[in-house]
Amino acid sequence: MNSPAALRLHSEIETPQPLRASASGVTVKGWCFAEDLPDPPAVRLVTTAGVLPQTQRTTRTDVPQLFPSSAAAARSGFVLSGTLRSGVYVASLEAQLPDGTWQRFKQLSLVVDPVPFSAVLDEPIAQGVLRDRVKVGGWALSADEPVKELALRYGHREVPCDIGKTRSDVQSLFPNVPHAGHAGFRSQDFLVAGHGPVRVRARLASGKVAMARTAVTFSVAADENHAADLDLTAPRIGLDEGRKAPQAPAAAPSRPARALNVLLVLHGSFASNSALHVAALANELAAAGHACSVAVPHDLDALAHHERPAFRGLTFAEAEGGVLFADGRGPDVIHAWTPREHVRILTEKLRARHGSRVFVHLEDNEQQLLSIAVGREFAALDRMSDRELDAVVPADLSHPHRSRIFLAAADGVTVITERLREFAPAGKPCVTIWPAADARYFYPRSRPEAFRRVLDARPRETVLFYHGNVHAANAAEVRELYAAVVALNASGDAVTLIRTGLDRVPLPADLAAAAEPFVLSLGQISHHRHLPALLALADIFVQPGVPDAFNDYRFPSKLPEFFAIGRPVVLPRTNLGTVVRHGVDAYVLDRADAAGIAQAVRALRADPELAARLGRGTSDFAEKNFSWPRSAAALAKFYLSLAPS
Amino acid sequence: MNPAPTDPAEVLPRVRQQLILAQVRIMELEDARDETAARLDETNRLLHGAQTLADKKLDETAHAERLRADSEAQLGQLQRLQQAITQSLVVAQAQLAEIQQKLEVQLREATAREQRLAQVDGDLRAVKASRSWRWTAWLRALERLYSGRKS
């Protein structure tokens, strides 16, 4: 059988492309005519889900200008419309030949979105404000699947509804939806006190949850559990009044003279405090054009808590076989974040494989940490043989002998405080890298006064804030802070301590009981970026502690964050406390124990001018001294000075 | 049965704690909303890109189909031409075979004639070499003399 001769068609689809429509109605417009026919042919759109017919023929004045010799051009406009079920299709546009067959002239992709879940509240009102305690009803329809559960939400309330009520009017509105005739719902009970626009929340047969807004607001002032004097229409008082970070001038992306592949080997998971430092430095190094990877011993999933990491995370097990970067090379630099055993072992393996330069970071008095952990004097530990030590030293602490050899073999050493230089081998290149706070979130924030007025239980309340876990190493210091809070309240100073973090070491029961009325424990805050809004509630920050073999060598991660917020910081004369100026940059105590803390808080409560001056002083100090970009730049310079060219 | 009312002094710290935690929850939900909105935008952008790419590929496919149809038409013409040439070739080959046959016959006849001529020539030379021919030479000379012919 001979096929009919193909038409010589001219056409254009004028509906914006790519084609996307709702399942409730698909419309495609354009024009089409054949040179060989006196009249434009009929047009249709064909998909696997069905055919959209031509529903309208339109006259055109523009097409004849393009084809003046074709009489059919003037009537070539068409409109195709109809409904298709949701999906992604290849749509064929076809023109009808005189013998009744169809000729394709265009193919396009077509996305048909599902019909949105529809809900209407129409009993007793369909729009406006309902203030009565009545039962309400309406209809809710998902074209693709029936509703299985339904509730109305408004204000702080949720009202469950019975479903499946007969609605012939809805069936006539949606004749193609078989379950439309039973789309009605009605609240199970009378409305309860609450205020707000009404949303319909439904669980569908597939388990999906669908939401729809209605045109009704419920404003029920009172019920048996809510007295009328509880104003539910009052505006919400927000905690985070000044959430926008000050706009720092955007640094132009730069390429370093030489881009390095940097592998940082971290001793803890991405949930640890050290991970905040490593992640911030890795992000800044990446922003400066270097490629960074961070290896952690466990819990790689915790990387999800870091916002948009610009580095690759991997486990020690993954790293052991070698680490390759995007350019196909191994690391130029391996930065061992502490000389702890598991970090040292992985670093040495990778150095042997890749021939990388090795840097070791010191952030604690490792000898002191080991001594506390195993309960022996360090001198005694140091006298033991390697074999004896192997049985004693856990993988996540530093081996007295092997760590010394590891440091001696390193190309360079980085330290978080000056005192840690004591542990760097003599003559070894060494640089101090101070931590900072994430400037996107930690910046001077005003106190949310309205929220504080709601929060404060007593006149002239002073709020202290302490974030972080309580563990063996800091339990004694945190006890001093709690004792100070108890003492202050006992002496008539209204002081509340807001705590976040977990208590891995419990407080003594009597102290916990005495402190309970004055401590708001919020538990673990999942995202570090949410802390600054809570820190802004504080009047004073306190870093408890006294100068000792542990504190003298560390740099508490909280301190840059405290300083960035712009409140007086009370801290002991150790680590950063030996650098800042008392009365100018911070409130420095010889010993930040219970008595010292209480005395400092009383002094600041008694002298608002001093408190205001120290609030400015801390933020000024933070601006001058704490900056991840500056710390990362110093680190990159140090790497480049020692990396082979 | 309602539980015994709690001392407001005991409730207050919990209310304050929950007040702050509610704010934390709001921040988390705001983050989730912002992340979801960003992800939705990105998904829409990707869908738009995928559709644009698909449309481009459909255009390319349509173009390739047109090329294929043109090529098929050209192929048809060439096949028809080839058929005609083949038919002419067959006729020419038949004519050639007929001519070859005739040639062969003529060649055979010529060969036979040549063979006959050679035979006659041989016979003649044999006659002329024979004793009787030589002995009768004088008779042929008289015959030439009287007939006015010369040998």
Short mmCIF file of C-alpha atoms in Angstrom, two decimals, chain A residues 221-487:
data_model
loop_
_atom_site.label_atom_id
_atom_site.label_comp_id
_atom_site.label_asym_id
_atom_site.label_seq_id
_atom_site.Cartn_x
_atom_site.Cartn_y
_atom_site.Cartn_z
CA ALA A 221 -10.71 33.44 71.97
CA ALA A 222 -11.37 30.99 74.77
CA ASP A 223 -12.34 27.45 75.69
CA GLU A 224 -12.38 25.37 78.84
CA ASN A 225 -8.55 25.27 78.91
CA HIS A 226 -7.81 28.81 77.73
CA ALA A 227 -9.05 31.85 79.63
CA ALA A 228 -10.12 34.82 77.57
CA ASP A 229 -7.31 36.98 79.02
CA LEU A 230 -4.75 34.81 77.20
CA ASP A 231 -4.41 36.84 74.02
CA LEU A 232 -3.77 34.35 71.25
CA THR A 233 -3.73 37.08 68.63
CA ALA A 234 -0.65 38.77 70.10
CA PRO A 235 2.31 39.01 67.73
CA ARG A 236 5.01 36.41 68.19
CA ILE A 237 8.13 37.66 69.89
CA GLY A 238 11.12 36.37 68.01
CA LEU A 239 14.41 35.43 69.54
CA ASP A 240 16.52 36.32 66.60
CA GLU A 241 16.03 40.00 66.06
CA GLY A 242 19.27 40.77 64.27
CA ARG A 243 19.89 37.65 62.29
CA LYS A 244 21.44 39.27 59.24
CA ALA A 245 25.21 39.14 59.34
CA PRO A 246 27.01 42.40 58.61
CA GLN A 247 27.90 42.40 54.95
CA ALA A 248 31.61 41.88 54.60
CA PRO A 249 33.05 42.96 51.29
CA ALA A 250 33.14 39.88 49.09
CA ALA A 251 36.70 38.77 48.55
CA ALA A 252 37.56 38.29 44.92
CA PRO A 253 38.25 34.63 44.19
CA SER A 254 41.97 34.24 43.95
CA ARG A 255 44.29 31.59 42.65
CA PRO A 256 47.35 31.05 44.80
CA ALA A 257 50.74 31.21 43.16
CA ARG A 258 50.78 27.48 43.70
CA ALA A 259 47.70 25.41 44.54
CA LEU A 260 48.34 22.68 47.09
CA ASN A 261 46.59 19.41 47.78
CA VAL A 262 46.10 19.44 51.55
CA LEU A 263 44.99 16.48 53.63
CA LEU A 264 44.06 17.24 57.23
CA VAL A 265 44.02 14.21 59.50
CA LEU A 266 41.69 14.93 62.38
CA HIS A 267 41.78 13.04 65.69
CA GLY A 268 38.01 13.14 66.31
CA SER A 269 34.82 13.07 64.31
CA PHE A 270 33.27 15.99 62.46
CA ALA A 271 31.16 16.58 65.60
CA SER A 272 34.20 17.47 67.71
CA ASN A 273 35.31 21.01 68.58
CA SER A 274 38.54 20.48 66.67
CA ALA A 275 36.45 19.67 63.59
CA LEU A 276 35.06 23.20 63.69
CA HIS A 277 38.61 24.53 63.43
CA VAL A 278 39.70 22.07 60.76
CA ALA A 279 36.54 22.59 58.70
CA ALA A 280 36.83 26.38 58.88
CA LEU A 281 40.49 26.29 57.82
CA ALA A 282 39.80 23.76 55.05
CA ASN A 283 36.94 25.91 53.73
CA GLU A 284 39.15 28.99 53.70
CA LEU A 285 42.04 27.14 52.07
CA ALA A 286 39.63 25.86 49.41
CA ALA A 287 38.31 29.39 48.88
CA ALA A 288 41.92 30.47 48.31
CA GLY A 289 42.31 27.88 45.57
CA HIS A 290 43.81 24.91 47.40
CA ALA A 291 42.21 21.46 47.34
CA CYS A 292 41.40 20.03 50.77
CA SER A 293 40.37 16.69 52.19
CA VAL A 294 39.74 15.88 55.84
CA ALA A 295 40.12 12.36 57.21
CA VAL A 296 38.31 11.41 60.42
CA PRO A 297 38.57 8.19 62.42
CA HIS A 298 34.81 7.60 62.59
CA ASP A 299 31.31 9.07 62.12
CA LEU A 300 31.75 10.57 58.69
CA ASP A 301 27.99 11.25 58.73
CA ALA A 302 28.55 14.13 61.16
CA LEU A 303 29.91 16.11 58.20
CA ALA A 304 26.23 16.72 57.37
CA HIS A 305 26.11 19.14 60.31
CA HIS A 306 28.66 21.38 58.62
CA GLU A 307 27.16 23.89 56.26
CA ARG A 308 28.34 23.57 52.66
CA PRO A 309 31.80 22.07 53.30
CA ALA A 310 34.20 22.95 50.50
CA PHE A 311 36.36 19.92 51.21
CA ARG A 312 36.04 16.18 50.86
CA GLY A 313 35.49 14.13 54.01
CA LEU A 314 36.73 10.57 54.31
CA THR A 315 37.40 8.02 57.01
CA PHE A 316 40.80 6.80 58.11
CA ALA A 317 39.90 3.40 56.64
CA GLU A 318 39.21 5.00 53.26
CA ALA A 319 42.37 7.10 53.44
CA GLU A 320 44.69 4.22 54.32
CA GLY A 321 44.95 2.99 50.73
CA GLY A 322 46.06 6.44 49.57
CA VAL A 323 44.31 9.75 48.99
CA LEU A 324 44.01 11.17 45.50
CA PHE A 325 42.77 14.66 44.71
CA ALA A 326 40.84 15.96 41.72
CA ASP A 327 44.04 16.52 39.76
CA GLY A 328 44.94 12.85 40.16
CA ARG A 329 47.83 13.59 42.53
CA GLY A 330 48.24 12.73 46.19
CA PRO A 331 48.52 15.29 49.00
CA ASP A 332 51.35 17.83 48.87
CA VAL A 333 50.74 18.48 52.53
CA ILE A 334 49.48 16.20 55.28
CA HIS A 335 48.52 18.13 58.39
CA ALA A 336 48.25 15.79 61.36
CA TRP A 337 45.82 17.40 63.75
CA THR A 338 47.69 16.43 66.95
CA PRO A 339 50.33 13.73 67.21
CA ARG A 340 47.87 11.24 68.68
CA GLU A 341 48.52 7.60 67.88
CA HIS A 342 45.83 6.93 65.28
CA VAL A 343 46.61 10.23 63.55
CA ARG A 344 50.34 9.51 63.61
CA ILE A 345 49.97 5.99 62.22
CA LEU A 346 47.80 7.11 59.29
CA THR A 347 49.98 10.14 58.58
CA GLU A 348 53.17 8.07 58.46
CA LYS A 349 51.56 5.51 56.14
CA LEU A 350 50.43 8.25 53.78
CA ARG A 351 53.74 10.07 53.92
CA ALA A 352 55.49 6.83 52.88
CA ARG A 353 53.03 6.39 50.02
CA HIS A 354 52.80 9.95 48.70
CA GLY A 355 56.05 11.54 49.86
CA SER A 356 54.06 14.48 51.23
CA ARG A 357 55.30 17.22 53.54
CA VAL A 358 54.00 16.61 57.07
CA PHE A 359 52.87 19.24 59.55
CA VAL A 360 51.73 18.48 63.09
CA HIS A 361 49.23 20.62 64.95
CA LEU A 362 49.30 20.95 68.73
CA GLU A 363 46.17 22.14 70.51
CA ASP A 364 46.55 20.63 73.98
CA ASN A 365 49.13 19.57 76.50
CA GLU A 366 49.18 16.01 75.23
CA GLN A 367 51.26 14.85 78.17
CA GLN A 368 48.71 16.19 80.62
CA LEU A 369 45.81 14.64 78.70
CA LEU A 370 47.50 11.24 78.73
CA SER A 371 48.38 11.55 82.38
CA ILE A 372 44.74 12.34 83.31
CA ALA A 373 43.37 9.61 81.06
CA VAL A 374 45.54 6.78 82.39
CA GLY A 375 45.80 8.14 85.95
CA ARG A 376 49.60 8.20 86.16
CA GLU A 377 52.25 10.90 86.41
CA PHE A 378 53.64 11.72 83.00
CA ALA A 379 57.24 11.36 84.21
CA ALA A 380 56.47 7.78 85.20
CA LEU A 381 54.86 7.10 81.86
CA ASP A 382 57.82 8.59 80.05
CA ARG A 383 60.17 6.18 81.82
CA MET A 384 58.28 3.14 80.53
CA SER A 385 59.46 1.18 77.50
CA ASP A 386 57.72 1.50 74.16
CA ARG A 387 56.28 -1.97 74.60
CA GLU A 388 54.86 -1.14 78.01
CA LEU A 389 53.44 2.12 76.70
CA ASP A 390 51.80 0.39 73.72
CA ALA A 391 49.65 -1.48 76.20
CA VAL A 392 48.73 1.68 78.09
CA VAL A 393 48.31 4.48 75.56
CA PRO A 394 44.92 4.51 73.84
CA ALA A 395 44.80 5.12 70.09
CA ASP A 396 43.26 8.56 70.53
CA LEU A 397 46.02 9.92 72.78
CA SER A 398 49.68 10.67 72.20
CA HIS A 399 52.37 8.10 72.80
CA PRO A 400 55.09 9.86 74.83
CA HIS A 401 57.98 8.47 72.76
CA ARG A 402 56.45 7.96 69.32
CA SER A 403 54.83 11.37 69.28
CA ARG A 404 58.21 12.96 70.05
CA ILE A 405 59.80 11.13 67.10
CA PHE A 406 56.82 12.04 64.95
CA LEU A 407 57.22 15.74 65.79
CA ALA A 408 60.96 15.55 65.17
CA ALA A 409 60.34 14.10 61.70
CA ALA A 410 57.68 16.67 60.79
CA ASP A 411 58.47 19.41 58.31
CA GLY A 412 56.66 21.98 60.44
CA VAL A 413 54.59 22.39 63.57
CA THR A 414 51.50 24.54 64.13
CA VAL A 415 50.33 25.48 67.62
CA ILE A 416 47.13 27.00 68.92
CA THR A 417 48.82 28.85 71.82
CA GLU A 418 52.32 30.16 72.28
CA ARG A 419 52.94 27.92 75.28
CA LEU A 420 52.60 24.83 73.08
CA ARG A 421 55.83 25.81 71.32
CA GLU A 422 57.51 24.17 74.31
CA PHE A 423 56.60 20.84 72.72
CA ALA A 424 57.92 21.66 69.26
CA PRO A 425 61.45 20.30 68.65
CA ALA A 426 64.10 22.98 68.88
CA GLY A 427 64.68 24.73 65.57
CA LYS A 428 61.61 23.19 63.98
CA PRO A 429 59.63 25.69 61.86
CA CYS A 430 56.60 26.61 63.92
CA VAL A 431 53.67 28.98 63.54
CA THR A 432 50.80 29.90 65.85
CA ILE A 433 47.34 29.56 64.33
CA TRP A 434 44.60 31.08 66.46
CA PRO A 435 41.08 29.79 66.10
CA ALA A 436 38.23 32.10 65.22
CA ALA A 437 34.44 32.06 65.06
CA ASP A 438 32.36 31.61 61.94
CA ALA A 439 31.83 35.22 60.91
CA ARG A 440 28.64 34.34 59.04
CA TYR A 441 26.91 33.73 62.36
CA PHE A 442 29.13 35.02 65.17
CA TYR A 443 29.16 38.79 65.11
CA PRO A 444 28.09 41.54 67.51
CA ARG A 445 24.43 40.94 68.24
CA SER A 446 22.10 43.13 70.21
CA ARG A 447 20.22 41.61 73.10
CA PRO A 448 16.68 40.58 72.01
CA GLU A 449 15.00 42.83 74.58
CA ALA A 450 11.42 41.82 73.89
CA PHE A 451 12.28 38.17 74.25
CA ARG A 452 14.27 38.83 77.41
CA ARG A 453 11.27 40.59 78.93
CA VAL A 454 9.30 37.38 78.42
CA LEU A 455 12.13 35.14 79.53
CA ASP A 456 13.28 36.97 82.63
CA ALA A 457 11.53 35.67 85.71
CA ARG A 458 12.84 38.33 88.10
CA PRO A 459 13.68 42.01 87.97
CA ARG A 460 17.26 42.86 86.98
CA GLU A 461 17.91 39.34 85.83
CA THR A 462 21.41 38.65 84.51
CA VAL A 463 21.82 35.85 82.02
CA LEU A 464 25.05 33.88 81.71
CA PHE A 465 25.58 31.47 78.86
CA TYR A 466 27.83 28.45 78.61
CA HIS A 467 27.81 26.13 75.63
CA GLY A 468 29.59 22.84 75.25
CA ASN A 469 29.65 19.42 76.80
CA VAL A 470 30.72 18.70 80.35
CA HIS A 471 33.38 15.99 80.42
CA ALA A 472 36.10 14.80 82.74
CA ALA A 473 38.55 17.50 81.69
CA ASN A 474 36.23 20.45 82.40
CA ALA A 475 33.76 19.05 84.94
CA ALA A 476 35.51 20.73 87.87
CA GLU A 477 35.44 24.11 86.12
CA VAL A 478 31.76 23.82 85.23
CA ARG A 479 31.04 22.92 88.84
CA GLU A 480 32.65 26.22 89.83
CA LEU A 481 30.39 28.05 87.39
CA TYR A 482 27.28 26.36 88.83
CA ALA A 483 28.46 27.10 92.35
CA ALA A 484 28.90 30.75 91.40
CA VAL A 485 25.33 30.87 90.05
CA VAL A 486 23.99 29.37 93.27
CA ALA A 487 26.02 31.77 95.38
#
